[in-house]
mmCIF file of C-alpha atoms and ligand atoms in Angstrom:
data_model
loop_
_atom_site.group_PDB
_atom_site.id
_atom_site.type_symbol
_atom_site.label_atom_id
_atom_site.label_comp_id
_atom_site.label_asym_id
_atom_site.label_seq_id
_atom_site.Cartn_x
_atom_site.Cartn_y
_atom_site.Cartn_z
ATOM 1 C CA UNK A 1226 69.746 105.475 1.447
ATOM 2 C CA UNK A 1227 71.271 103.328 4.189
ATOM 3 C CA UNK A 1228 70.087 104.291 7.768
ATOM 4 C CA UNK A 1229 72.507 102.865 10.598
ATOM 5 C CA UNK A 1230 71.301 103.661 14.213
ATOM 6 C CA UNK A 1231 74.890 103.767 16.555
ATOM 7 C CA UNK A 1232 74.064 104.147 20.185
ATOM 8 C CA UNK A 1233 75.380 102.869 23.846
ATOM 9 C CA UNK A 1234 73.826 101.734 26.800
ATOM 10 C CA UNK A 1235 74.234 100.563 30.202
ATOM 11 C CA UNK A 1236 73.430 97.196 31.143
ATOM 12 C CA UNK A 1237 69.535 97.997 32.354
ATOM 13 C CA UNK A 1238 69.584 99.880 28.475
ATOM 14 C CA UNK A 1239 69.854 103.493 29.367
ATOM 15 C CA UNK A 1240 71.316 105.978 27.481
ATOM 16 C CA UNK A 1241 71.734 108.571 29.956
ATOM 17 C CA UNK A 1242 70.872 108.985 33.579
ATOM 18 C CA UNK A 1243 67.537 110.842 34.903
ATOM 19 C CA UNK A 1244 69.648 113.869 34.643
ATOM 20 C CA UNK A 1245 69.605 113.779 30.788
ATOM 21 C CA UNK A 1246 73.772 114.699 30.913
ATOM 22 C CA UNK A 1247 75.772 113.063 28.700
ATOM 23 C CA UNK A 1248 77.143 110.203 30.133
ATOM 24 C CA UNK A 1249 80.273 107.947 29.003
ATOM 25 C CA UNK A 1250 79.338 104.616 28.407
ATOM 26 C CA UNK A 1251 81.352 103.207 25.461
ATOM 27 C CA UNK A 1252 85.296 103.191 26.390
ATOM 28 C CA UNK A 1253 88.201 104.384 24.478
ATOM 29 C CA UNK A 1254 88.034 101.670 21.920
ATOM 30 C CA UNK A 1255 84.361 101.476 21.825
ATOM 31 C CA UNK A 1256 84.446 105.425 20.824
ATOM 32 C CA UNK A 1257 87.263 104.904 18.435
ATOM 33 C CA UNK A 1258 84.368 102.467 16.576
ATOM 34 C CA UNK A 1259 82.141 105.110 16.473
ATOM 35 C CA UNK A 1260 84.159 107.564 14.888
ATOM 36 C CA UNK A 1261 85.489 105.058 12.509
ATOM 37 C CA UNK A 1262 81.429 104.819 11.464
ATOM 38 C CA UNK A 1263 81.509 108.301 11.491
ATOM 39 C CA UNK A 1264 84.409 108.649 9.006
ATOM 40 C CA UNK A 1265 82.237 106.008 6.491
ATOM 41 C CA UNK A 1266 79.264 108.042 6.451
ATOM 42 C CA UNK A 1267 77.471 111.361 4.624
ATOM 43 C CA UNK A 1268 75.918 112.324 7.501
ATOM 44 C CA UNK A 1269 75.282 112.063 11.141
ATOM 45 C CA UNK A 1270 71.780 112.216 12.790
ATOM 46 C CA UNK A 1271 70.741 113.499 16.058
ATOM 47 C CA UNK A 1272 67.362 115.115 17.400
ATOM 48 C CA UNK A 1273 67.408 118.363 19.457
ATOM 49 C CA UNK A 1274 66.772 116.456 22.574
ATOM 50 C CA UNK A 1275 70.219 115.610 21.953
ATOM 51 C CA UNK A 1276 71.342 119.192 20.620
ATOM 52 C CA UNK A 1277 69.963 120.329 23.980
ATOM 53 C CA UNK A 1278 71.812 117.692 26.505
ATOM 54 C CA UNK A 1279 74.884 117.090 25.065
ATOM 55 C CA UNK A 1280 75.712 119.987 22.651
ATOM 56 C CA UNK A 1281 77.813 117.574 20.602
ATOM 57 C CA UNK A 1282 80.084 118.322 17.812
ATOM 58 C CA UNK A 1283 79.556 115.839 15.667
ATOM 59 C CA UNK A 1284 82.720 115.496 14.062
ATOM 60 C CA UNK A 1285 85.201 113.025 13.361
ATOM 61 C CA UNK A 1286 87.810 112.862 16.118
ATOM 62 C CA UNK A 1287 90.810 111.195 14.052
ATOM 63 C CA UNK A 1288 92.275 113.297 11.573
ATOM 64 C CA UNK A 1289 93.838 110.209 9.637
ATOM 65 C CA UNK A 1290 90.093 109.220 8.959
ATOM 66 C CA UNK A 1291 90.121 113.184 7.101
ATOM 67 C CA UNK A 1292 92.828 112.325 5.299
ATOM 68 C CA UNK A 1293 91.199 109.564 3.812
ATOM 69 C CA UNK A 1294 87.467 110.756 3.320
ATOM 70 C CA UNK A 1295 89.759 113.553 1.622
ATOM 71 C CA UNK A 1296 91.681 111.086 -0.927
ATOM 72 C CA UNK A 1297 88.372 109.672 -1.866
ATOM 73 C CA UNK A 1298 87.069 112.601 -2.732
ATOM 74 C CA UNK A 1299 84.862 113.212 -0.523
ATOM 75 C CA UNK A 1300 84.659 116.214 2.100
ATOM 76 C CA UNK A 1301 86.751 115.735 5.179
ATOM 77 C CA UNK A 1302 83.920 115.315 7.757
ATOM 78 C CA UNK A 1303 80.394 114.193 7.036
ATOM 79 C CA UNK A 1304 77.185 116.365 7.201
ATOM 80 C CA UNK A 1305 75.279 117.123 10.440
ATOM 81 C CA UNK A 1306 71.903 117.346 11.000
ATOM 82 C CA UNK A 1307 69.457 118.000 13.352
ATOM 83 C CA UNK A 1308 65.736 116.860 13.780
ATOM 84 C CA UNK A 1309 64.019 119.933 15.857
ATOM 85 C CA UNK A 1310 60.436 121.049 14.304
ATOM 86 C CA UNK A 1311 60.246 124.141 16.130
ATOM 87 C CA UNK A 1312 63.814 125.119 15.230
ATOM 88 C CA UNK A 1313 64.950 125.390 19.157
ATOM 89 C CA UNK A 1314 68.960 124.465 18.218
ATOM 90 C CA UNK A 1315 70.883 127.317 19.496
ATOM 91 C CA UNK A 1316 72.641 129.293 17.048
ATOM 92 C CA UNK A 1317 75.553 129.270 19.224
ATOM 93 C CA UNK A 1318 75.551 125.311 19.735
ATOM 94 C CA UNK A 1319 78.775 123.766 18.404
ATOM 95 C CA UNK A 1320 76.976 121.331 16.008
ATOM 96 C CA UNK A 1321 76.285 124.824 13.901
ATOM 97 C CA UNK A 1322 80.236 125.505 13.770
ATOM 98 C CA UNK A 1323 81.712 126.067 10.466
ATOM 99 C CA UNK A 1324 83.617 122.449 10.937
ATOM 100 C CA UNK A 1325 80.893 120.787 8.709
ATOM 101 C CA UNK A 1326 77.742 121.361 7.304
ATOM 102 C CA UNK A 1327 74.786 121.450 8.581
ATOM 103 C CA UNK A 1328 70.751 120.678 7.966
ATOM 104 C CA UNK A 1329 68.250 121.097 10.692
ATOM 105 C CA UNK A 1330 65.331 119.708 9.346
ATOM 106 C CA UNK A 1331 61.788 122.044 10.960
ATOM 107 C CA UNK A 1332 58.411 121.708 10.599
ATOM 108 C CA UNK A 1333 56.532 123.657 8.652
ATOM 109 C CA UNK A 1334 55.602 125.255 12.112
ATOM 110 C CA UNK A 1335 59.061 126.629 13.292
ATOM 111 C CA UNK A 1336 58.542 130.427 13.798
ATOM 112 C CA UNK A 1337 60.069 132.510 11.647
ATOM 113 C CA UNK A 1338 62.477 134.369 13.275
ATOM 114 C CA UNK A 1339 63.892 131.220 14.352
ATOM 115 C CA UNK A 1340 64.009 129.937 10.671
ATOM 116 C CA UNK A 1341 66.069 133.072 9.920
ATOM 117 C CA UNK A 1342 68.370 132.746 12.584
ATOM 118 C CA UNK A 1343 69.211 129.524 11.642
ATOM 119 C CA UNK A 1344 69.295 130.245 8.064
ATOM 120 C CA UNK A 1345 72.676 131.524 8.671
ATOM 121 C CA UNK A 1346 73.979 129.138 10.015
ATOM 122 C CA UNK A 1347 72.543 125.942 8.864
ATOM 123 C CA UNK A 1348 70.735 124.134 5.587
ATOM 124 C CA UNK A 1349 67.108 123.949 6.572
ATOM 125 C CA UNK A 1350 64.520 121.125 5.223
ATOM 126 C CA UNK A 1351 60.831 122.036 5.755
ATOM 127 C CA UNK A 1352 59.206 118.517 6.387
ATOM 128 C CA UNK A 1353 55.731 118.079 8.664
ATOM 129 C CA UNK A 1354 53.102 120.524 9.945
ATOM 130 C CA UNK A 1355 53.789 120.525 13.377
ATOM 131 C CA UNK A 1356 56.078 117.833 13.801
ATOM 132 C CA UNK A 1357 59.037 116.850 11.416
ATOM 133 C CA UNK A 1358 57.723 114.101 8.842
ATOM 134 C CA UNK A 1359 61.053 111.848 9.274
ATOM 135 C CA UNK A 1360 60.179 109.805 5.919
ATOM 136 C CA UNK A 1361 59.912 113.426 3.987
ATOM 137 C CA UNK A 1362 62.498 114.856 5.589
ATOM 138 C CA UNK A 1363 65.488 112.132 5.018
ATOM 139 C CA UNK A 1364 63.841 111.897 1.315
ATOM 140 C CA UNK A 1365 64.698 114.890 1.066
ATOM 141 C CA UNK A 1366 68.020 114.731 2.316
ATOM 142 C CA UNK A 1367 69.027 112.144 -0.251
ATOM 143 C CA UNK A 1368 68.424 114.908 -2.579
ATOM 144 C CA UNK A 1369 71.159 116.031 -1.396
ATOM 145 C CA UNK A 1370 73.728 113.400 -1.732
ATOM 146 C CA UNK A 1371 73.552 111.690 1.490
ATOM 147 C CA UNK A 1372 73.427 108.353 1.379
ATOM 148 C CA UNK A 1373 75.095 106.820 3.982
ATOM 149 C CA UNK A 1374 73.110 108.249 7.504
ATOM 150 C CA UNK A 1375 74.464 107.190 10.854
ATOM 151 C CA UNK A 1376 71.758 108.210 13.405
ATOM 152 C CA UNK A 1377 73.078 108.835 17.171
ATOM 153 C CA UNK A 1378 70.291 109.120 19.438
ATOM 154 C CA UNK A 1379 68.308 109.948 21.567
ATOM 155 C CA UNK A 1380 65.386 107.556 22.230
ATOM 156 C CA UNK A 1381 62.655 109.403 21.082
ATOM 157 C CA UNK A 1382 64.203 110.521 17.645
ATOM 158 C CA UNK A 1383 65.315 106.567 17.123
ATOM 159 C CA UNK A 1384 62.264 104.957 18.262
ATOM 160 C CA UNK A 1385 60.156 107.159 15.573
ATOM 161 C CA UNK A 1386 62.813 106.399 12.617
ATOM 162 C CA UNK A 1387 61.793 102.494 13.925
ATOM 163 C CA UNK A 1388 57.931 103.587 13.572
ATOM 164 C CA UNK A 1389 58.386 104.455 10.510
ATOM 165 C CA UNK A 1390 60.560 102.018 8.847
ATOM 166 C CA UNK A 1391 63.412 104.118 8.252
ATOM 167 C CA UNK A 1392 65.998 101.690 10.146
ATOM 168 C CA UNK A 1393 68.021 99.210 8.054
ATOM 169 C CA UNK A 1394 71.106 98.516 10.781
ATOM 170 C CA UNK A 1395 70.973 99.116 14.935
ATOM 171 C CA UNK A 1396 74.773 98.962 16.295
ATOM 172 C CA UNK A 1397 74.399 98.841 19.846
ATOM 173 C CA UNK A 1398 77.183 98.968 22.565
ATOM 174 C CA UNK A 1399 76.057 97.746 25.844
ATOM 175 C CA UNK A 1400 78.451 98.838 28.607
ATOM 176 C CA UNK A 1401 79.627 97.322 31.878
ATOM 177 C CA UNK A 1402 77.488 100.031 34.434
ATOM 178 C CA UNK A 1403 73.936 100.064 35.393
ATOM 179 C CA UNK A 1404 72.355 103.832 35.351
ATOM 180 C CA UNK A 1405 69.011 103.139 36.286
ATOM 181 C CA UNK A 1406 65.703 105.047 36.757
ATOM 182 C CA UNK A 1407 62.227 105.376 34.994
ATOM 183 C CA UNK A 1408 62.921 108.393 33.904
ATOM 184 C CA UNK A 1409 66.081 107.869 32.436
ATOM 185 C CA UNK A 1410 66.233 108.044 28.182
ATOM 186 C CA UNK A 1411 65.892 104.215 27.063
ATOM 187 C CA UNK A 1412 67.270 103.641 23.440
ATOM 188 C CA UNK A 1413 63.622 103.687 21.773
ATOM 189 C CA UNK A 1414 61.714 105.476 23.882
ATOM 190 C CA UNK A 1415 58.640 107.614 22.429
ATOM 191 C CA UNK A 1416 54.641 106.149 22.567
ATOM 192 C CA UNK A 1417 56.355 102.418 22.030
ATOM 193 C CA UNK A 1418 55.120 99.881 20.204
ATOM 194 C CA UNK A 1419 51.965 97.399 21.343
ATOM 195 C CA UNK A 1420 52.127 95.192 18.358
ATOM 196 C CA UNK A 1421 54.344 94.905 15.228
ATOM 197 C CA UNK A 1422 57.636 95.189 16.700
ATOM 198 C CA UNK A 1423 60.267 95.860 14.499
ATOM 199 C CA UNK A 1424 62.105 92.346 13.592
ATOM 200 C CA UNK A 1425 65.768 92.209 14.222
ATOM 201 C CA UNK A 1426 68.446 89.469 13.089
ATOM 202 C CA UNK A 1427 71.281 89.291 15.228
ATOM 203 C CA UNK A 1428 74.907 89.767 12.691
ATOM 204 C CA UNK A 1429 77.524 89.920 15.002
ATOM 205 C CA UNK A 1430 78.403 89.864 18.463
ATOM 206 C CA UNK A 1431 81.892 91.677 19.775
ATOM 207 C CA UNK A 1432 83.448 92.163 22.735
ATOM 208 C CA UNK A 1433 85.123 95.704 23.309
ATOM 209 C CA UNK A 1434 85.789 97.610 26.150
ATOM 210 C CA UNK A 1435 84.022 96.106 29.189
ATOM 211 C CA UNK A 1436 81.327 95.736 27.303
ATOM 212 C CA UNK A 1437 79.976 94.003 23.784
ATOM 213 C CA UNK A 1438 78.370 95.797 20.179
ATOM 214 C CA UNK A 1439 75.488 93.910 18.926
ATOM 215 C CA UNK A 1440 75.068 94.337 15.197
ATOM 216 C CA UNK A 1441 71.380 94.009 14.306
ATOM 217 C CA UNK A 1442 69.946 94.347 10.862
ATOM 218 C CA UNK A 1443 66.332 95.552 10.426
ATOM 219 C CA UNK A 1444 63.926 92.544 8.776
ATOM 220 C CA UNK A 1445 61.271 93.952 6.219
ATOM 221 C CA UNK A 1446 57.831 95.071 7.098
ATOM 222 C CA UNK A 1447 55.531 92.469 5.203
ATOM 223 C CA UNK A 1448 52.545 94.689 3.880
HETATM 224 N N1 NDP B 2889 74.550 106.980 24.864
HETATM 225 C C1 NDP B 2889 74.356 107.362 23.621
HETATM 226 O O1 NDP B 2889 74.801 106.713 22.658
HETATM 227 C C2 NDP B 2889 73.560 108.595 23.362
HETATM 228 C C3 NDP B 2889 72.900 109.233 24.386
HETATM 229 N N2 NDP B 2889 72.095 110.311 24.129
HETATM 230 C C4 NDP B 2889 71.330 110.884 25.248
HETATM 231 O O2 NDP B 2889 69.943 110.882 24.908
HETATM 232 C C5 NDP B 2889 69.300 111.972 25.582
HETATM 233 C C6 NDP B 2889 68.495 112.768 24.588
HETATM 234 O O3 NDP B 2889 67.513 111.937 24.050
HETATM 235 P P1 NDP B 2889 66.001 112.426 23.839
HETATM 236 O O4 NDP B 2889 65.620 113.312 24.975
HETATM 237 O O5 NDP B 2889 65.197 111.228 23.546
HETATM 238 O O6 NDP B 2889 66.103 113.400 22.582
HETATM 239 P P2 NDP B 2889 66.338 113.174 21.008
HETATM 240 O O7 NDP B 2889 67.730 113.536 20.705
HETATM 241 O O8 NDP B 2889 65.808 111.881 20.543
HETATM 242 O O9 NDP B 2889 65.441 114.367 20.422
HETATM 243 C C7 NDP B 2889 64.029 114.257 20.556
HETATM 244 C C8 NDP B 2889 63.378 115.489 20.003
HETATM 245 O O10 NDP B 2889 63.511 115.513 18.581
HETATM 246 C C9 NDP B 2889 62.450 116.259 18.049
HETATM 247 N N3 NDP B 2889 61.749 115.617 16.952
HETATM 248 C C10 NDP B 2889 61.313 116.252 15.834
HETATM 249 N N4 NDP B 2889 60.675 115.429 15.048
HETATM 250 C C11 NDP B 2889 60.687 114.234 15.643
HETATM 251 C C12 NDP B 2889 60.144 112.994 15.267
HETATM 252 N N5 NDP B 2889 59.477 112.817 14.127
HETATM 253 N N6 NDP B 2889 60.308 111.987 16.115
HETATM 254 C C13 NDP B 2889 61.006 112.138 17.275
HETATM 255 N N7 NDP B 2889 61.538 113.306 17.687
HETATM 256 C C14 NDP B 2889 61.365 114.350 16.855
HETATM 257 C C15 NDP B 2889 61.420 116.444 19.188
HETATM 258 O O11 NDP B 2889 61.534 117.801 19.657
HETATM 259 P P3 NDP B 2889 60.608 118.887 18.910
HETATM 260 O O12 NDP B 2889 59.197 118.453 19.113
HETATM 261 O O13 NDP B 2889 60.959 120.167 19.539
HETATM 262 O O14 NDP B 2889 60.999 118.805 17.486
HETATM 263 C C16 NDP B 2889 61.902 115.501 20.248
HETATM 264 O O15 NDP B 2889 61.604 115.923 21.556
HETATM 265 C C17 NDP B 2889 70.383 112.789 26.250
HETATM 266 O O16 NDP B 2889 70.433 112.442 27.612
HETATM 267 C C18 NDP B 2889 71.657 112.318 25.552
HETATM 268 O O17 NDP B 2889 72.787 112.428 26.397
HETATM 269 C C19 NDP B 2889 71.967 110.814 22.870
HETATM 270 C C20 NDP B 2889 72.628 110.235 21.816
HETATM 271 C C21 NDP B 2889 73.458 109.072 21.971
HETATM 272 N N1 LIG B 2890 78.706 105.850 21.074
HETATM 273 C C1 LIG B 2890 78.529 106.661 22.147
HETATM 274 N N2 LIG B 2890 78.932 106.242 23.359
HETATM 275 C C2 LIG B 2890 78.712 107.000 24.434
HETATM 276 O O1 LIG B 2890 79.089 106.548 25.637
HETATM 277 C C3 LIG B 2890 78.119 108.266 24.306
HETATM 278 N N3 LIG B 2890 77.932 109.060 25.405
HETATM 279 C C4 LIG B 2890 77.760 108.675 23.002
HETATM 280 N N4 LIG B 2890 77.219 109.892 22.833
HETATM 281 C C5 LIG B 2890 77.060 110.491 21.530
HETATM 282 O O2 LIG B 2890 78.230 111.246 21.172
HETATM 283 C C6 LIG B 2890 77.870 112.616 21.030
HETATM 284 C C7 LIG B 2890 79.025 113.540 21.377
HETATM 285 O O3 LIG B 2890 79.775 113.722 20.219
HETATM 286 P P1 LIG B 2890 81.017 114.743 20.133
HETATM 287 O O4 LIG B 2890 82.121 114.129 20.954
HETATM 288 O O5 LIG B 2890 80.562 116.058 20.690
HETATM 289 O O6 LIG B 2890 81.365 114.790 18.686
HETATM 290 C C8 LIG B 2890 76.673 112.753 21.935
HETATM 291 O O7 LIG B 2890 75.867 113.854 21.678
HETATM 292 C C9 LIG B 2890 75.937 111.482 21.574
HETATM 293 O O8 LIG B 2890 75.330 111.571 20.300
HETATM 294 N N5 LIG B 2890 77.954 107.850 21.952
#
């Protein structure tokens, strides 16, 4: 499994403002990128925080990308799936449309009548007591053929998938605005790290937009 994390943020590396609405940071081109990433991979990651905010869709945008997933055999849009351990992703939210599939991956925890709701909508992975066990949970989504994961946000989803080692590539778009405020989503946000930071070597630098994508690949954890 390859695990690339695909996020933008301002200047002062917010995702969002304090208001936790999405907010359009990358430009035209910069989100013509992103579905082009979206178009190479299986599936694309997002935790409910996310599901909740944004209600996104999840799809790829260009249908010429379709075409060509679809001439390589492979299905015209990529999987979708959400990390939520108490199963709180509406069953009317558009990522649950019948445009792809879709896992939501629950604790063991997630009350049952949620479970079944979702159930008809939606592939569900059983991973954690209370709290989805990322490293279980994507195993067990490469059970399933996915392979190549592109993980969206939001802070605390991607700072936990650095915790635990999961990250092998961090594109980052940094745009041309300053959002601002404490309480504003950071791109790893979570308990943070005190020691071991996660190692990153710097690829490629691009300018795009009014902004520029750093491409970062994850070093190893020595043991
Ligand atoms: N600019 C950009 O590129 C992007 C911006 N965003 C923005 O980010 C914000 C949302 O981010 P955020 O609030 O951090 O939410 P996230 O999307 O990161 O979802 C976090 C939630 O996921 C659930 N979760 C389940 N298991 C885990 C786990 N092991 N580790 C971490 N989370 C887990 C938790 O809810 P529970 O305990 O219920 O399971 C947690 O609260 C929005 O404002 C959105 O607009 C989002 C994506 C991209
Ligand atoms: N790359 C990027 N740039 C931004 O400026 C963004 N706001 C986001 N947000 C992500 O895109 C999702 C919306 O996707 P759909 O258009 O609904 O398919 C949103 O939920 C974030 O994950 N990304």
């Amino acid at each position: 499994m390859h695990v690339v994390v695909n996020a933008a943020t301002s200047a002062d590396g917010k995702l969002s403002s304090r208001k936790r609405e999405q907010v359009a940071i990358s430009g035209e081109s910069d989100f013509a990128r992103m579905d082009r990433l979206r178009a190479e991979s299986d599936a694309i990651v997002v935790g409910v925080g996310t599901v909740l905010a944004d209600d996104p869709h999840l799809t790829v945008k260009d249908e010429a990308l379709c075409e060509r997933r679809a001439k390589n055999g492979r299905p015209e849009q990529p999987a979708r799936i959400v990390v939520d351990s108490s199963g709180r992703t509406p069953v009317d939210a558009a990522i649950l449309d019948d445009a792809a599939p879709t896992y939501v991956c629950v604790s063991d925890d997630a009350p049952v009548d949620r479970r079944a709701n979702l159930t008809d909508h939606a592939n569900l992975v059983s991973a954690g007591d209370d709290r989805v066990d990322l490293l279980r949970a994507f195993a067990g989504l490469q059970e399933e053929g996915l392979e190549r994961i592109m993980v969206e946000g939001g802070g605390e989803l991607i700072f936990s998938l650095f915790e635990c080692g999961l990250v092998d590539e961090l594109r980052m778009y940094v745009g041309g605005t300053v959002i601002g405020g404490r309480d504003a989503p950071t791109l790893a946000d979570g308990a943070g790290f005190v020691e071991d930071f996660p190692s990153l070597a710097l690829e490629r630098v691009e300018r795009i937009d009014d902004g520029a994508l750093l491409c970062w690949t994850v070093d190893e954890i020595d043991d």
